[in-house]
Short mmCIF file of C-alpha atoms and ligand atoms in Angstrom, two decimals:
data_model
loop_
_atom_site.label_atom_id
_atom_site.label_comp_id
_atom_site.label_asym_id
_atom_site.label_seq_id
_atom_site.Cartn_x
_atom_site.Cartn_y
_atom_site.Cartn_z
CA MET A 27 30.81 -28.15 -14.24
CA ARG A 28 33.27 -29.94 -16.97
CA TYR A 29 32.31 -27.78 -19.49
CA ARG A 30 33.86 -24.42 -17.70
CA LEU A 31 37.52 -26.03 -18.56
CA PHE A 32 36.33 -25.36 -22.46
CA SER A 33 36.38 -21.80 -23.84
CA ARG A 34 32.54 -20.86 -24.95
CA GLU A 35 33.42 -21.89 -28.98
CA VAL A 36 35.45 -24.98 -27.85
CA GLU A 37 32.56 -25.91 -25.86
CA THR A 38 29.62 -25.38 -28.58
CA PHE A 39 32.19 -27.31 -30.91
CA ILE A 40 32.95 -30.40 -28.96
CA MET A 41 29.54 -30.65 -26.86
CA ASN A 42 26.97 -29.85 -29.67
CA PHE A 43 25.82 -27.71 -26.62
CA LYS A 44 22.41 -26.20 -27.31
CA SER A 45 20.86 -23.04 -25.74
CA GLY A 46 18.35 -20.14 -26.58
CA ILE A 47 15.46 -18.18 -25.17
CA VAL A 48 12.16 -19.90 -25.29
CA SER A 49 8.95 -17.33 -24.73
CA ILE A 50 5.76 -19.31 -22.39
CA ILE A 51 2.80 -17.48 -24.44
CA GLY A 52 -0.89 -17.84 -24.62
CA ARG A 53 -4.63 -16.97 -22.97
CA PRO A 54 -4.67 -16.07 -19.31
CA ASN A 55 -5.05 -18.95 -17.10
CA VAL A 56 -3.83 -21.86 -19.56
CA GLY A 57 -1.38 -22.89 -16.94
CA LYS A 58 2.27 -21.15 -18.45
CA SER A 59 3.66 -20.42 -14.98
CA THR A 60 2.94 -23.42 -13.61
CA LEU A 61 4.58 -25.13 -16.39
CA LEU A 62 7.92 -23.14 -15.78
CA ASN A 63 7.79 -24.22 -12.21
CA ALA A 64 7.44 -27.65 -13.19
CA VAL A 65 10.00 -27.60 -15.66
CA LEU A 66 12.54 -25.60 -13.17
CA GLY A 67 11.23 -28.33 -10.27
CA GLU A 68 11.13 -24.93 -7.81
CA LYS A 69 8.43 -22.45 -7.57
CA ILE A 70 10.13 -19.40 -8.90
CA VAL A 71 6.80 -17.92 -10.31
CA ILE A 72 3.51 -17.64 -9.18
CA THR A 73 0.06 -18.94 -9.66
CA SER A 74 -3.46 -18.93 -9.34
CA ASP A 75 -7.03 -20.24 -10.84
CA LYS A 76 -7.67 -16.20 -11.41
CA PRO A 77 -6.63 -14.75 -15.01
CA GLN A 78 -3.96 -12.24 -15.23
CA THR A 79 -1.98 -13.29 -12.27
CA THR A 80 1.21 -13.05 -13.78
CA ARG A 81 1.78 -9.31 -14.45
CA ASN A 82 5.65 -9.34 -15.54
CA ARG A 83 7.91 -11.26 -17.96
CA ALA A 84 9.77 -13.71 -15.48
CA LEU A 85 12.86 -15.55 -16.39
CA GLY A 86 13.63 -19.16 -15.54
CA VAL A 87 16.78 -21.27 -16.45
CA LYS A 88 16.66 -24.76 -17.29
CA HIS A 89 19.97 -26.60 -16.76
CA THR A 90 20.21 -30.25 -18.41
CA GLU A 91 23.53 -31.80 -20.10
CA ARG A 92 22.40 -31.57 -23.65
CA GLY A 93 21.96 -27.61 -23.38
CA GLN A 94 20.61 -24.45 -21.59
CA ILE A 95 16.99 -23.28 -22.01
CA VAL A 96 16.34 -19.87 -20.85
CA PHE A 97 12.49 -19.49 -20.26
CA PHE A 98 10.54 -16.13 -20.20
CA ASP A 99 7.18 -16.88 -18.74
CA THR A 100 4.94 -14.03 -19.69
CA PRO A 101 1.37 -12.08 -19.10
CA GLY A 102 -1.60 -13.74 -20.57
CA ILE A 103 -2.43 -12.24 -24.09
CA HIS A 104 -5.77 -10.98 -24.01
CA ASP A 105 -7.74 -7.81 -25.57
CA GLN A 106 -9.40 -6.40 -22.49
CA ARG A 107 -8.99 -2.67 -21.87
CA GLY A 108 -7.16 -0.80 -19.08
CA LEU A 109 -3.58 0.53 -18.60
CA LEU A 110 -2.50 -2.44 -16.19
CA ASN A 111 -3.97 -4.84 -18.99
CA GLU A 112 -2.21 -3.07 -22.07
CA TYR A 113 0.87 -2.81 -20.30
CA MET A 114 0.50 -6.43 -19.50
CA VAL A 115 0.00 -7.96 -23.24
CA LYS A 116 2.68 -5.55 -24.58
CA VAL A 117 4.96 -7.18 -21.92
CA ALA A 118 4.19 -10.69 -23.50
CA LEU A 119 4.23 -9.30 -27.46
CA LYS A 120 7.06 -7.86 -26.77
CA THR A 121 8.93 -11.07 -26.13
CA PHE A 122 8.29 -12.59 -29.90
CA LYS A 123 11.16 -11.01 -31.32
CA GLU A 124 13.58 -11.34 -28.65
CA VAL A 125 13.55 -15.12 -28.61
CA ASP A 126 14.91 -18.46 -30.10
CA LEU A 127 11.28 -20.13 -29.71
CA ILE A 128 7.71 -19.38 -28.95
CA LEU A 129 6.03 -22.08 -27.12
CA TYR A 130 2.40 -21.33 -27.54
CA MET A 131 0.24 -22.73 -24.71
CA VAL A 132 -3.28 -23.50 -25.14
CA GLU A 133 -5.75 -25.48 -22.93
CA ALA A 134 -7.48 -29.23 -24.07
CA GLY A 135 -11.04 -28.52 -22.68
CA ARG A 136 -11.18 -25.72 -24.60
CA GLY A 137 -11.90 -25.01 -28.53
CA ILE A 138 -10.39 -22.21 -30.43
CA GLY A 139 -11.62 -19.19 -30.07
CA LYS A 140 -11.00 -15.34 -30.37
CA GLY A 141 -8.26 -15.17 -28.22
CA ASP A 142 -6.22 -18.31 -30.27
CA ARG A 143 -6.89 -16.14 -33.63
CA PHE A 144 -5.71 -12.93 -31.86
CA VAL A 145 -2.27 -14.42 -30.79
CA ILE A 146 -1.81 -16.47 -34.34
CA GLU A 147 -2.31 -13.47 -35.98
CA LYS A 148 0.73 -11.90 -33.82
CA MET A 149 2.86 -14.74 -34.18
CA GLU A 150 2.33 -14.73 -38.08
CA ARG A 151 4.29 -11.35 -38.29
CA VAL A 152 7.20 -12.53 -36.83
CA SER A 153 9.66 -15.25 -38.46
CA THR A 154 10.35 -17.25 -34.81
CA PRO A 155 9.56 -21.03 -34.86
CA VAL A 156 6.49 -21.64 -32.40
CA ILE A 157 5.86 -25.23 -30.78
CA LEU A 158 2.03 -25.45 -29.62
CA CYS A 159 1.85 -27.06 -26.11
CA ILE A 160 -1.82 -28.49 -25.49
CA ASN A 161 -1.60 -28.37 -21.28
CA LYS A 162 -4.22 -29.57 -18.57
CA VAL A 163 -4.80 -33.05 -20.77
CA ASP A 164 -5.85 -34.61 -17.54
CA LEU A 165 -8.95 -32.78 -17.58
CA VAL A 166 -10.11 -34.43 -20.80
CA LYS A 167 -10.56 -37.91 -22.58
CA ARG A 168 -7.49 -38.83 -24.54
CA ASP A 169 -9.49 -38.83 -27.72
CA SER A 170 -10.33 -35.49 -27.42
CA VAL A 171 -7.18 -34.10 -28.25
CA LEU A 172 -6.29 -35.43 -31.65
CA PRO A 173 -8.94 -33.21 -33.16
CA LEU A 174 -7.87 -30.18 -31.45
CA ILE A 175 -4.59 -30.45 -32.83
CA THR A 176 -5.96 -30.72 -36.31
CA ALA A 177 -7.68 -27.78 -36.06
CA TYR A 178 -4.76 -26.15 -34.78
CA THR A 179 -2.26 -27.18 -37.06
CA GLY A 180 -4.92 -26.02 -39.79
CA LEU A 181 -4.28 -22.58 -38.39
CA PHE A 182 -0.59 -22.16 -38.24
CA PRO A 183 2.31 -24.01 -39.12
CA PHE A 184 3.61 -24.90 -35.77
CA LYS A 185 7.19 -26.91 -35.88
CA GLU A 186 5.95 -29.54 -33.37
CA VAL A 187 2.76 -30.18 -31.06
CA ILE A 188 3.01 -31.73 -27.84
CA PRO A 189 -0.07 -32.21 -25.17
CA ILE A 190 1.09 -32.01 -21.47
CA SER A 191 -0.30 -31.73 -18.07
CA ALA A 192 1.98 -28.97 -16.20
CA LEU A 193 0.35 -29.89 -12.91
CA ASN A 194 0.91 -33.64 -12.99
CA ASN A 195 4.08 -32.88 -14.47
CA GLU A 196 3.23 -35.55 -17.57
CA GLY A 197 4.75 -34.97 -21.00
CA VAL A 198 7.22 -32.32 -19.42
CA GLU A 199 10.33 -34.10 -20.09
CA ILE A 200 9.67 -34.71 -23.52
CA LEU A 201 8.65 -31.15 -23.96
CA ILE A 202 12.57 -30.23 -22.63
CA SER A 203 13.93 -32.85 -25.06
CA LEU A 204 11.49 -30.87 -28.09
CA LEU A 205 12.86 -28.15 -27.25
CA LEU A 206 16.46 -28.79 -27.00
CA ASP A 207 16.06 -30.49 -30.61
CA ALA A 208 14.85 -27.09 -32.26
CA LEU A 209 17.22 -24.79 -30.32
CA PRO A 210 20.47 -23.89 -32.22
CA GLU A 211 23.96 -24.59 -30.85
CA GLY A 212 25.16 -22.13 -28.62
CA PRO A 213 26.72 -20.78 -25.67
CA ARG A 214 25.86 -21.20 -21.93
CA TYR A 215 24.10 -17.68 -20.92
CA PHE A 216 23.96 -18.55 -17.05
CA PRO A 217 26.05 -20.17 -14.62
CA ASP A 218 24.86 -23.75 -13.57
CA ASP A 219 23.52 -22.58 -10.12
CA THR A 220 21.39 -19.64 -11.38
CA VAL A 221 17.48 -20.52 -11.88
CA THR A 222 16.38 -17.05 -12.20
CA ASP A 223 17.89 -12.69 -12.44
CA MET A 224 14.72 -12.14 -10.47
CA PRO A 225 15.88 -10.27 -7.00
CA GLU A 226 14.71 -11.78 -4.11
CA ARG A 227 12.71 -9.31 -2.92
CA PHE A 228 10.75 -8.95 -6.09
CA ILE A 229 10.27 -12.78 -5.42
CA ALA A 230 9.09 -12.18 -2.06
CA ALA A 231 6.77 -9.64 -2.91
CA GLU A 232 4.98 -12.10 -6.04
CA ILE A 233 4.78 -14.66 -3.02
CA ILE A 234 2.55 -12.03 -1.15
CA ARG A 235 0.45 -10.96 -4.48
CA GLU A 236 -0.07 -15.07 -5.06
CA LYS A 237 -1.59 -15.34 -1.89
CA VAL A 238 -3.89 -12.33 -1.90
CA PHE A 239 -5.16 -13.66 -5.39
CA ARG A 240 -5.85 -17.30 -4.06
CA ALA A 241 -7.76 -15.71 -0.66
CA LEU A 242 -9.62 -12.82 -2.72
CA GLN A 243 -12.38 -13.01 -4.78
CA GLN A 244 -13.79 -11.13 -8.19
CA GLU A 245 -12.10 -8.19 -8.66
CA VAL A 246 -10.17 -7.43 -5.71
CA PRO A 247 -7.03 -9.37 -6.28
CA TYR A 248 -6.81 -7.17 -9.74
CA SER A 249 -6.72 -3.98 -7.91
CA VAL A 250 -3.42 -5.29 -5.61
CA ALA A 251 0.43 -4.81 -5.86
CA VAL A 252 2.87 -5.35 -3.28
CA LEU A 253 6.08 -3.86 -2.85
CA VAL A 254 8.90 -4.90 -0.06
CA ASP A 255 9.69 -2.04 2.11
CA SER A 256 12.62 -4.03 3.70
CA PHE A 257 14.33 -7.14 3.29
CA LYS A 258 17.14 -8.15 5.99
CA GLU A 259 19.29 -11.08 6.47
CA ALA A 260 20.65 -12.42 9.66
CA PRO A 261 22.67 -15.24 8.72
CA GLU A 262 24.08 -15.95 12.18
CA ARG A 263 20.40 -15.91 13.41
CA LYS A 264 19.08 -17.84 10.25
CA LEU A 265 16.41 -15.10 9.99
CA LEU A 266 15.15 -13.61 7.15
CA SER A 267 13.05 -10.10 8.37
CA ILE A 268 10.84 -8.68 5.58
CA ALA A 269 8.40 -6.14 5.60
CA ALA A 270 6.48 -5.65 2.84
CA SER A 271 3.22 -3.14 1.91
CA ILE A 272 0.00 -4.08 0.03
CA TYR A 273 -1.70 -1.46 -2.03
CA VAL A 274 -5.37 -1.48 -2.93
CA GLU A 275 -7.55 0.94 -4.66
CA ARG A 276 -10.21 1.61 -2.64
CA GLU A 277 -10.76 1.77 1.62
CA SER A 278 -13.64 -1.05 0.93
CA GLN A 279 -10.87 -3.42 -0.51
CA LYS A 280 -8.43 -2.23 2.51
CA GLY A 281 -11.21 -3.87 5.02
CA ILE A 282 -11.64 -6.95 2.68
CA ILE A 283 -7.80 -7.65 2.94
CA ILE A 284 -7.65 -7.27 6.41
CA GLY A 285 -10.81 -9.36 7.43
CA ARG A 286 -12.43 -9.37 10.64
CA GLY A 287 -10.15 -9.03 13.44
CA GLY A 288 -7.44 -9.05 10.84
CA LYS A 289 -7.96 -12.77 10.27
CA MET A 290 -7.84 -12.49 6.35
CA LEU A 291 -4.29 -10.37 6.65
CA LYS A 292 -3.20 -13.00 8.96
CA GLY A 293 -3.84 -15.91 6.86
CA ILE A 294 -2.22 -14.27 3.66
CA GLY A 295 0.86 -13.69 5.94
CA SER A 296 1.56 -17.01 7.21
CA ARG A 297 0.75 -18.66 3.78
CA ALA A 298 3.18 -16.40 2.22
CA ARG A 299 5.68 -16.78 5.18
CA ARG A 300 5.81 -20.64 4.79
CA ASP A 301 6.09 -20.20 0.76
CA MET A 302 9.28 -17.84 1.33
CA GLU A 303 11.11 -20.21 3.91
CA ARG A 304 10.88 -23.26 1.42
CA LEU A 305 12.15 -21.28 -1.47
CA PHE A 306 14.84 -19.40 0.67
CA GLY A 307 15.82 -22.31 2.78
CA THR A 308 15.70 -19.83 6.26
CA ARG A 309 13.28 -19.05 8.48
CA VAL A 310 11.27 -15.93 7.97
CA TYR A 311 9.83 -12.87 9.75
CA LEU A 312 7.22 -10.91 7.77
CA GLU A 313 5.46 -7.76 8.49
CA LEU A 314 2.26 -6.69 6.35
CA PHE A 315 0.79 -3.31 5.94
CA VAL A 316 -2.03 -2.22 3.59
CA THR A 317 -2.36 0.96 2.17
CA VAL A 318 -4.57 2.84 -0.22
CA LYS A 319 -3.83 4.29 -3.23
CA LYS A 320 -6.64 5.71 -5.33
CA ASN A 321 -7.04 4.25 -8.76
CA TRP A 322 -3.69 3.18 -9.14
CA THR A 323 -4.36 1.06 -11.98
CA LYS A 324 -5.58 3.76 -14.04
CA ASP A 325 -2.64 5.90 -13.38
CA GLY A 326 0.59 5.47 -15.48
CA ARG A 327 2.89 7.42 -12.82
CA ARG A 328 1.68 4.76 -9.86
CA LEU A 329 2.02 1.44 -12.40
CA LYS A 330 5.89 2.83 -12.79
CA GLU A 331 6.25 3.14 -9.23
CA PHE A 332 4.78 -0.28 -8.64
CA GLY A 333 7.09 -1.58 -11.37
CA TYR A 334 4.71 -1.97 -14.25
CA ASP A 335 6.95 0.06 -16.40
CA LEU A 336 7.69 -0.85 -20.40
CA PRO A 337 11.09 0.44 -21.49
CA GLN A 338 10.55 2.07 -25.12
P1 LIG B 220 -0.88 -18.82 -16.29
O1 LIG B 220 -2.25 -17.47 -16.17
O2 LIG B 220 -1.08 -19.45 -17.86
O3 LIG B 220 0.12 -18.50 -16.02
O4 LIG B 220 -1.97 -20.00 -15.51
P2 LIG B 220 -1.30 -20.38 -14.35
O5 LIG B 220 0.20 -21.32 -14.17
O6 LIG B 220 -1.73 -19.51 -13.31
O7 LIG B 220 -2.70 -21.47 -13.90
C1 LIG B 220 -4.06 -21.24 -14.07
C2 LIG B 220 -4.81 -22.48 -13.06
O8 LIG B 220 -4.44 -23.60 -14.08
C3 LIG B 220 -4.03 -22.81 -11.85
O9 LIG B 220 -5.16 -22.94 -11.16
C4 LIG B 220 -3.20 -24.05 -12.27
O10 LIG B 220 -3.38 -24.67 -11.21
C5 LIG B 220 -3.88 -25.03 -13.42
N1 LIG B 220 -3.27 -25.33 -13.97
C6 LIG B 220 -2.06 -24.92 -14.53
N2 LIG B 220 -1.71 -26.61 -15.38
C7 LIG B 220 -2.74 -27.72 -15.26
C8 LIG B 220 -2.86 -29.09 -15.54
O11 LIG B 220 -1.82 -29.30 -16.29
N3 LIG B 220 -3.75 -29.40 -15.35
C9 LIG B 220 -5.05 -29.07 -14.64
N4 LIG B 220 -5.89 -29.81 -13.89
N5 LIG B 220 -5.12 -27.49 -14.22
C10 LIG B 220 -3.65 -26.32 -14.36
MG1 LIG B 221 1.36 -17.09 -15.32
#
């Protein structure tokens, strides 16, 4: 609050206030979204044990005394085909040039693979500094991390290397201070109380998609898109009424999502409602519908309709 008394230039000059944008990138499933939630202490992006959970670029703002870090959470970078997959990779790669710092995340339990070489090749083409973050150290023996660090630093001139466990919140504070060290002095880009620029209805749709991802096996989640049809607040009754549609590609998938006697859909709905109530701080009334849009993941027009549209 006290910084608000100063003009932008004076604030920067007096406080040495740091700020900038950091893009979290890496292969699918390494824990990028888990890290963003851990940094913010609030769950604004969805996570699951399935690759390709994150489809769009998400923005989260970390406020500290020393500075303000704007994070981009991105879809995993991989080389799988398909319109939706290609869209996701483009979203991630596009951030490279827009940001002050790249946070490249890898997993402690896995060696360097083709995917890493693919990403490193892309990073070599930009001058943006890169910090290497080795996640999931809770899953491995301590002495297995050092050889991995040596292998990675032999491949690319990382500015810093830091091992963490995003899930257990280990090393996250140190990471934040490393990022602040590396960022330039600058203004506050967002007011103190802003955590994200994503509209509440989008986050609501994402929460539902997370519950679908977590409830279903194999390929079905990848065929799912969620749109919120209505989002009505009744503050006097402390109630938020949300109606949303879950889109699938085939009739058989609709059956799976609804489940026997509607049991699956009911579970998805009640888990989503609980998360929404926590995040929005109000009671939520949630209605879900399941609709078939044949082969929407292969249809450019439909992708746009569902918000998977890259501005040229
Ligand atoms: P993303 O695709 O890179 O965004 O990965 P997510 O954040 O969705 O995480 C993928 C899976 O890894 C989820 O099941 C997470 O719970 C799990 N995960 C993330 N960070 C850690 C960690 O530090 N340790 C362990 N054991 N699991 C983690
Ligand atoms: Mg993610």
